[in-house]
Short mmCIF file of C-alpha atoms and ligand atoms in Angstrom, two decimals:
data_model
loop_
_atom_site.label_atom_id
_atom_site.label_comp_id
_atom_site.label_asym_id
_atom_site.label_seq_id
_atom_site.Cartn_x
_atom_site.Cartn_y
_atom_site.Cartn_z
CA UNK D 1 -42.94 -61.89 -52.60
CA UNK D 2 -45.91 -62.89 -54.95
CA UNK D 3 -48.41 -65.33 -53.96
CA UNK D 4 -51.00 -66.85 -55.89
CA UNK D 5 -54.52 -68.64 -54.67
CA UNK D 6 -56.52 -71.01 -56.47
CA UNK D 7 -59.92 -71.87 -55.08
CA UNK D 8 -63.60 -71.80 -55.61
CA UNK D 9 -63.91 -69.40 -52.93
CA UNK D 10 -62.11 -66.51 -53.45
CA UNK D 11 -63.94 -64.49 -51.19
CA UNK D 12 -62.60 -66.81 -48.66
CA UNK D 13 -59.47 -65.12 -48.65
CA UNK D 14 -60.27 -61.11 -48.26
CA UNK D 15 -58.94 -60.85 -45.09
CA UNK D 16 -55.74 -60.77 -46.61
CA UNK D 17 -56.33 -57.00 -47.62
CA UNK D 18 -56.50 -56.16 -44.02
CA UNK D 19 -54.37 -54.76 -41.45
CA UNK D 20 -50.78 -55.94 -41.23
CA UNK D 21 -50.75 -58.00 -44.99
CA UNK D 22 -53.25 -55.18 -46.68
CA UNK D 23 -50.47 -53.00 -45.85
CA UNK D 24 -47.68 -54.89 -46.50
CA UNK D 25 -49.55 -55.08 -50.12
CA UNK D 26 -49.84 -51.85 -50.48
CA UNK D 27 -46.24 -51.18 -49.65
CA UNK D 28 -45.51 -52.93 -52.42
CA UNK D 29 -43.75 -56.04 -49.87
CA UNK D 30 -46.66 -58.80 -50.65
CA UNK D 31 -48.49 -59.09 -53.95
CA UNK D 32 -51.51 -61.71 -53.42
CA UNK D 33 -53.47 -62.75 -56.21
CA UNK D 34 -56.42 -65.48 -55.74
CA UNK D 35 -57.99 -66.65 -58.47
CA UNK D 36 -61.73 -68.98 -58.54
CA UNK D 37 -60.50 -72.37 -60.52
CA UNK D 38 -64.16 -72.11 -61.78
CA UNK D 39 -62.49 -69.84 -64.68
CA UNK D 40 -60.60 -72.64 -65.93
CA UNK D 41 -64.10 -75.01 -66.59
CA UNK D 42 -65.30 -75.24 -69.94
CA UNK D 43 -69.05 -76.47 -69.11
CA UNK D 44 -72.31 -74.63 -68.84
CA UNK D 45 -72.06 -75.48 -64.70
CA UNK D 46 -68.47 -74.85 -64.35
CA UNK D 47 -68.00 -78.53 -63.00
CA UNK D 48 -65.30 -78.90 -60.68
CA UNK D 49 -65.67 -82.23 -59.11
CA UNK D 50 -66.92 -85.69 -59.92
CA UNK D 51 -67.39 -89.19 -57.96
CA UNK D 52 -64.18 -90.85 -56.25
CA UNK D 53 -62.28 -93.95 -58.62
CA UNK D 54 -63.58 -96.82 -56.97
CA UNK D 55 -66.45 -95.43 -55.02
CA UNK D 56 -66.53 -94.00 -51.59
CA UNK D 57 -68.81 -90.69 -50.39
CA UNK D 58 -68.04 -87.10 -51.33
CA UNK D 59 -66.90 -85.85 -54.62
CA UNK D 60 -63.53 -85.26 -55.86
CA UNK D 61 -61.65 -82.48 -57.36
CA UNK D 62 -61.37 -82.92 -61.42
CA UNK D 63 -57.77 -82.26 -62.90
CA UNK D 64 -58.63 -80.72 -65.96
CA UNK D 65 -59.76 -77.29 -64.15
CA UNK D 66 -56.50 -77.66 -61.81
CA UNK D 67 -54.51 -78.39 -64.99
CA UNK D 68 -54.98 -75.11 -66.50
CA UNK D 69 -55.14 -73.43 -63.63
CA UNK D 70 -51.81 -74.34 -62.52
CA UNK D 71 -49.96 -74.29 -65.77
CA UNK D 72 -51.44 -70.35 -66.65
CA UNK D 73 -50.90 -68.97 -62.41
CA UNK D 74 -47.34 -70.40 -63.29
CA UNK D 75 -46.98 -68.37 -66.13
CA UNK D 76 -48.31 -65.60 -64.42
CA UNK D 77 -51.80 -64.97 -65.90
CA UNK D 78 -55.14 -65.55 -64.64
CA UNK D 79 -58.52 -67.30 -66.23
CA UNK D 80 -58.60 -64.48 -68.35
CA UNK D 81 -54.75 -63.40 -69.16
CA UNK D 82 -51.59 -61.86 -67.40
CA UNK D 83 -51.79 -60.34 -63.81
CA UNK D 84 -49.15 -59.19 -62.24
CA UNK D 85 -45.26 -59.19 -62.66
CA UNK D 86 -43.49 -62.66 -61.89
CA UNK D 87 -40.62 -62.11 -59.55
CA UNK D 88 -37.16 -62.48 -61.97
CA UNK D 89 -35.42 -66.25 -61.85
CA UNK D 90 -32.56 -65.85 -59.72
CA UNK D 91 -30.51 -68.72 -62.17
CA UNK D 92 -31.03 -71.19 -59.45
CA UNK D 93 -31.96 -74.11 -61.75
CA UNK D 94 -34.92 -76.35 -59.71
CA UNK D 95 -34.97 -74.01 -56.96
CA UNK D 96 -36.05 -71.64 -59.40
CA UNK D 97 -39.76 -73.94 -59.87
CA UNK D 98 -42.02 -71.59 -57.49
CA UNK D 99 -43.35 -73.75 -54.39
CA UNK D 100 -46.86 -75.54 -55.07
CA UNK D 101 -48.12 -75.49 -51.29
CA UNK D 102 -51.46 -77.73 -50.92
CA UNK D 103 -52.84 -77.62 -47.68
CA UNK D 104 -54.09 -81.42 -46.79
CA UNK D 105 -54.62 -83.19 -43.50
CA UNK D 106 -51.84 -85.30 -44.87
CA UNK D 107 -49.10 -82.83 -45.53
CA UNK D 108 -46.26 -81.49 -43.77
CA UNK D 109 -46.58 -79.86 -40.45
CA UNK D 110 -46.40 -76.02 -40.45
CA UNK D 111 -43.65 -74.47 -38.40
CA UNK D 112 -42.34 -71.57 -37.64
CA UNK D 113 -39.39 -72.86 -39.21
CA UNK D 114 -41.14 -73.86 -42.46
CA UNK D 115 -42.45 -70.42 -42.49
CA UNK D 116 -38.79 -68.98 -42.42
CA UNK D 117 -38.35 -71.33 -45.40
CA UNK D 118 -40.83 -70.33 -47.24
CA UNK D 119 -40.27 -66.38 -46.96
CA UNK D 120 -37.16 -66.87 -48.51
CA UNK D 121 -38.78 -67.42 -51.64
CA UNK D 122 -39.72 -65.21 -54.56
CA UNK D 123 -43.39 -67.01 -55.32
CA UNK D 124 -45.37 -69.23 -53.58
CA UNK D 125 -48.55 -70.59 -54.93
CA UNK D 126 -51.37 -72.19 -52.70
CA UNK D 127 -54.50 -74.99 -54.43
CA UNK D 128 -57.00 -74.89 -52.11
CA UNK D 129 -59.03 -78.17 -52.72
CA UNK D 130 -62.67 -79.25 -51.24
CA UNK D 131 -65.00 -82.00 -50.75
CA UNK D 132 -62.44 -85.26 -50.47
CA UNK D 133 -59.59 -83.70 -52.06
CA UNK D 134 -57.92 -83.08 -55.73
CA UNK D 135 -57.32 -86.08 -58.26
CA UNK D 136 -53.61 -87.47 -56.97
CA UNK D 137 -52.26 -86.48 -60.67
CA UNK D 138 -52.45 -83.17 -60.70
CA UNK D 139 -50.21 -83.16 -57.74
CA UNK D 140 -47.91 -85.54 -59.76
CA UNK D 141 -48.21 -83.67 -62.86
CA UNK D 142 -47.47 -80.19 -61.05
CA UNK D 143 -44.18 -81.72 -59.65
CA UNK D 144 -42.95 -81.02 -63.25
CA UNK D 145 -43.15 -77.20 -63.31
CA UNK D 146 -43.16 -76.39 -59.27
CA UNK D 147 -41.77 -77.89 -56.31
CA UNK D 148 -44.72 -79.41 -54.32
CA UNK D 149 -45.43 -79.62 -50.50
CA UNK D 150 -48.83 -80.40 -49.44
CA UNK D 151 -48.98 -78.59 -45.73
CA UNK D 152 -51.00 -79.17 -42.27
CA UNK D 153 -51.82 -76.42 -39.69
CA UNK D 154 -52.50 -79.91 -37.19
CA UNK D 155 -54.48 -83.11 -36.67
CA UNK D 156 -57.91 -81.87 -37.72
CA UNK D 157 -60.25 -81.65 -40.66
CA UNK D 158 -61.65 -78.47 -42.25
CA UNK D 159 -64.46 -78.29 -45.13
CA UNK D 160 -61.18 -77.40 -47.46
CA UNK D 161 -57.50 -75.39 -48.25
CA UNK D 162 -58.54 -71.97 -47.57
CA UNK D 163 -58.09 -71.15 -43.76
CA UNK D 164 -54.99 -73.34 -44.07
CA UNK D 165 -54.16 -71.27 -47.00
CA UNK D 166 -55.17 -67.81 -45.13
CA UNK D 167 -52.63 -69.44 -41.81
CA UNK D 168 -50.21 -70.02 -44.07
CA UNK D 169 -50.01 -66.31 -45.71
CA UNK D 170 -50.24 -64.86 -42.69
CA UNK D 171 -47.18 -66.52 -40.92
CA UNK D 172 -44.82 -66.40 -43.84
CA UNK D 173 -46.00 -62.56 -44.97
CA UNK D 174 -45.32 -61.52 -41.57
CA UNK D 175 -41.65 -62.44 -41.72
CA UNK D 176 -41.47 -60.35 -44.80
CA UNK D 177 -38.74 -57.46 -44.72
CA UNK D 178 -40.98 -54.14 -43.22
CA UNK D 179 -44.07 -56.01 -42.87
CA UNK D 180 -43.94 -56.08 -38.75
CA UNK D 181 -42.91 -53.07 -37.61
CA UNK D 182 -41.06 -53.43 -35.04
CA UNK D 183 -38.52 -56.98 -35.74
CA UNK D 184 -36.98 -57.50 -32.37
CA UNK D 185 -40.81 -58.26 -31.17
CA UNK D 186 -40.76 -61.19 -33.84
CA UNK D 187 -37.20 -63.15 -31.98
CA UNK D 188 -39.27 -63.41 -28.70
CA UNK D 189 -42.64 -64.43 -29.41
CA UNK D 190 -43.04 -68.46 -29.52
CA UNK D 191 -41.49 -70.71 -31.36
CA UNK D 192 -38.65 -68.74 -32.36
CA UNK D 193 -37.00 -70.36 -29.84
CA UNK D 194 -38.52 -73.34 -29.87
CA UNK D 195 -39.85 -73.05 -26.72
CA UNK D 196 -43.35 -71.20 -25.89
CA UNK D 197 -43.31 -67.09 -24.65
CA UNK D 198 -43.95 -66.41 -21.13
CA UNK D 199 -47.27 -65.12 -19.96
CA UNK D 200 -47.46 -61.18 -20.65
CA UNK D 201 -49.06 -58.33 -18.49
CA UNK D 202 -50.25 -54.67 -18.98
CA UNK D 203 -51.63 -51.90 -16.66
CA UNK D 204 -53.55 -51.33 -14.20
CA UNK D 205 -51.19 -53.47 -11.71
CA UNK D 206 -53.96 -54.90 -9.83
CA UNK D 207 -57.45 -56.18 -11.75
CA UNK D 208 -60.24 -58.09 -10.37
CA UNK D 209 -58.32 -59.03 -7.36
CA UNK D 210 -54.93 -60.51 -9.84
CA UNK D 211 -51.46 -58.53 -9.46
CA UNK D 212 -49.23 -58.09 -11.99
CA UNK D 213 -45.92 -60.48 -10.71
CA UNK D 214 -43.65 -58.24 -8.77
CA UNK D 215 -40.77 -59.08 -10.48
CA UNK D 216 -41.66 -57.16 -13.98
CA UNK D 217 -42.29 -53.96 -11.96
CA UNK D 218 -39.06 -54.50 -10.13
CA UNK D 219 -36.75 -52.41 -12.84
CA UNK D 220 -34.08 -55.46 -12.45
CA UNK D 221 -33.53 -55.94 -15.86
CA UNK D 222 -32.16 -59.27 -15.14
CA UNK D 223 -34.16 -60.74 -12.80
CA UNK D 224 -37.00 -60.08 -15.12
CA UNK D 225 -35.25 -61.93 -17.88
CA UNK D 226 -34.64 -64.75 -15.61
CA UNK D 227 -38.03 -64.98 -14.68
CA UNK D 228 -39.62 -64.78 -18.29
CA UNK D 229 -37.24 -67.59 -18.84
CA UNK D 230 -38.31 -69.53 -16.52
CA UNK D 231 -42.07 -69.09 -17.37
CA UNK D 232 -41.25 -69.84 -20.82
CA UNK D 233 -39.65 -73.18 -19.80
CA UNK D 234 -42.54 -73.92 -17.17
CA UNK D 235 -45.67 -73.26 -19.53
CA UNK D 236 -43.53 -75.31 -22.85
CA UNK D 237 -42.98 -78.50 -20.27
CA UNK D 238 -46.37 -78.29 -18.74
CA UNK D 239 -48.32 -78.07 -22.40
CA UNK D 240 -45.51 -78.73 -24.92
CA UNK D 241 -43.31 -81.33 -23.91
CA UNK D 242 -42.93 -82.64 -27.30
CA UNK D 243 -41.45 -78.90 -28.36
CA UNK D 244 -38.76 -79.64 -25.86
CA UNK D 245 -38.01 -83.27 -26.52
CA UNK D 246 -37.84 -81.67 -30.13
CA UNK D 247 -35.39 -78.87 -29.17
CA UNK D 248 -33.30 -80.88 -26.50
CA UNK D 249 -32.25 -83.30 -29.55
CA UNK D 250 -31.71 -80.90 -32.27
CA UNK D 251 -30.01 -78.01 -29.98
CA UNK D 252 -28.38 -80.09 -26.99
CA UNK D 253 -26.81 -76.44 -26.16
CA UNK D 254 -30.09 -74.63 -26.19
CA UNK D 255 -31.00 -76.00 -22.57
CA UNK D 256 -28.46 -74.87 -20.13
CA UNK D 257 -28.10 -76.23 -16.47
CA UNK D 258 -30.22 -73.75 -14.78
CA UNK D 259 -32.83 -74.58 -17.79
CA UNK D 260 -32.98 -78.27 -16.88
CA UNK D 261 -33.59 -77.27 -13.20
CA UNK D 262 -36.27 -75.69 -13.78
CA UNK D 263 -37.60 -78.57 -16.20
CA UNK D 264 -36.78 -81.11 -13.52
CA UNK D 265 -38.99 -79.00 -11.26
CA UNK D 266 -41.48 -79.27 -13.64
CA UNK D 267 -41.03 -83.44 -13.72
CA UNK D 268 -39.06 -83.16 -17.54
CA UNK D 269 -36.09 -84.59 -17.78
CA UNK D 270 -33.82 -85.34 -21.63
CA UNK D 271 -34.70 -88.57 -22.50
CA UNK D 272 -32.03 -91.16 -22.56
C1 JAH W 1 -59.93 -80.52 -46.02
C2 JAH W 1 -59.11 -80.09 -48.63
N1 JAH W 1 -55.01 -79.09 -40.85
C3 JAH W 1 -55.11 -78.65 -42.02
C4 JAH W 1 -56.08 -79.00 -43.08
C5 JAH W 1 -55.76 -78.63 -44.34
C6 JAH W 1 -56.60 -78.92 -45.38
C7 JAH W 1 -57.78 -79.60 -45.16
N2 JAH W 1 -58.09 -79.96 -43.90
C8 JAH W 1 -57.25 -79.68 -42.89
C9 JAH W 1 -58.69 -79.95 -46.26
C10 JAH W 1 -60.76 -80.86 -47.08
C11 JAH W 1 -60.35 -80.64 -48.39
C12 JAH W 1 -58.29 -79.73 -47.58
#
């Protein structure tokens, strides 16, 4: 997969050289470029914003920089040229348009199961914007040559795109072919279920006066099972009733009678 970052903070997004996506890179599994949209200015200050349309605080992104910048990372160059090979069209027709992904407060929830989505894909390309935002046409305008979704990691506001942007490489490089070592580790952890993991424990079997729960030192493979199960269910009703709600009407089967017990014993019951 090839990804591409625009911002005016490249250095922002270094951490994706290290550990699991550095080597993923250098594997040859990931290829991240990022790329400072102050290239694309043509002014002495390398202007990037200007006052809101209509007035308001803050200072809003220009589209001329974002213009260029997105029309020359889709062809695969940077300020200054080519970088990088572009993954081959797979004859696909639209679905061939890389993905546009602009993190906003107002976008799209990220999911695990957006994630899957998007590490199905060839090329991704992420405009990180600051201050208020980018100018609304550039989004419009880059609906021509990609396929847009502006994206939310949740219900909060940060100074711009580029931890959303760093979230959003990490959970989609991470499903990546080879990038996690071991992949029956990634079909347990939470979400993949849509439900949240059980607690975990290591060594030594007592600590500060806490044991380790009998049951995982047991050996009964089962019992064990049944008991991270239950856990799971427990924590995801207790702090994440809305995953279940969410789960119970998309995967009616996924919830089987000893699953609802335990839910009732935890005051959740389907609603309807
Ligand atoms: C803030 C541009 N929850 C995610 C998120 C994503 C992006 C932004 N804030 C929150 C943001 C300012 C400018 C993007």
């Amino acid at each position: 997969m090839r990804v591409d970052v625009v911002t005016v903070f490249p250095e922002y997004l270094a951490p994706l050289g290290l550990s699991l996506l550095g080597r993923a890179q250098r594997l040859g599994l990931l290829a991240v470029h990022v790329h400072d949209l102050r290239g694309w200015t043509d002014d002495r200050h390398r202007t990037v914003d200007d006052t809101p349309a209509g007035g308001g605080a803050g200072m809003v992104m220009l589209p001329e920089p974002w213009g260029r910048a997105l029309d020359a990372v889709r062809r695969g160059e940077g300020p200054d040229g080519r970088v990088g090979d572009l993954p081959a069209p797979r004859g696909a027709g639209d679905a061939d348009l890389p993905v546009l992904l602009v993190p906003s407060p107002s976008g799209r929830p990220l999911t695990q199961a957006l994630a899957h989505e998007l590490a199905a894909e060839p090329r991704l390309v992420l405009a990180c914007g600051r201050y208020e935002g980018i100018d609304e046409r550039v989004v419009e305008d880059a609906a021509r040559s990609y396929r847009v979704l502006p994206f939310s990691l949740g219900d909060y506001v940060l100074n711009g795109g580029e931890v959303a942007a760093l979230a959003l490489v990490e959970a989609v490089g991470r499903l990546l072919p080879g990038v996690v070592g071991n992949p029956a580790s990634l079909a347990e952890e939470s979400h993949e279920q849509g439900l949240l993991e059980h607690p975990v424990y290591t060594r030594p079997a007592t600590w500060r006066g806490l044991e380790v729960p009998a049951v995982l030192s047991s050996g009964h493979h089962g019992e064990v099972s049944r008991w991270r199960r239950e856990q799971g269910l427990r924590r995801t009703a207790r702090r994440r009733p809305d995953l279940l709600a969410a789960l119970h009407a998309q995967h009616p089967e996924a919830l089987g009678a000893s699953d609802l017990d335990v839910l009732a014993d935890e005051g959740w019951t389907p609603p309807g």
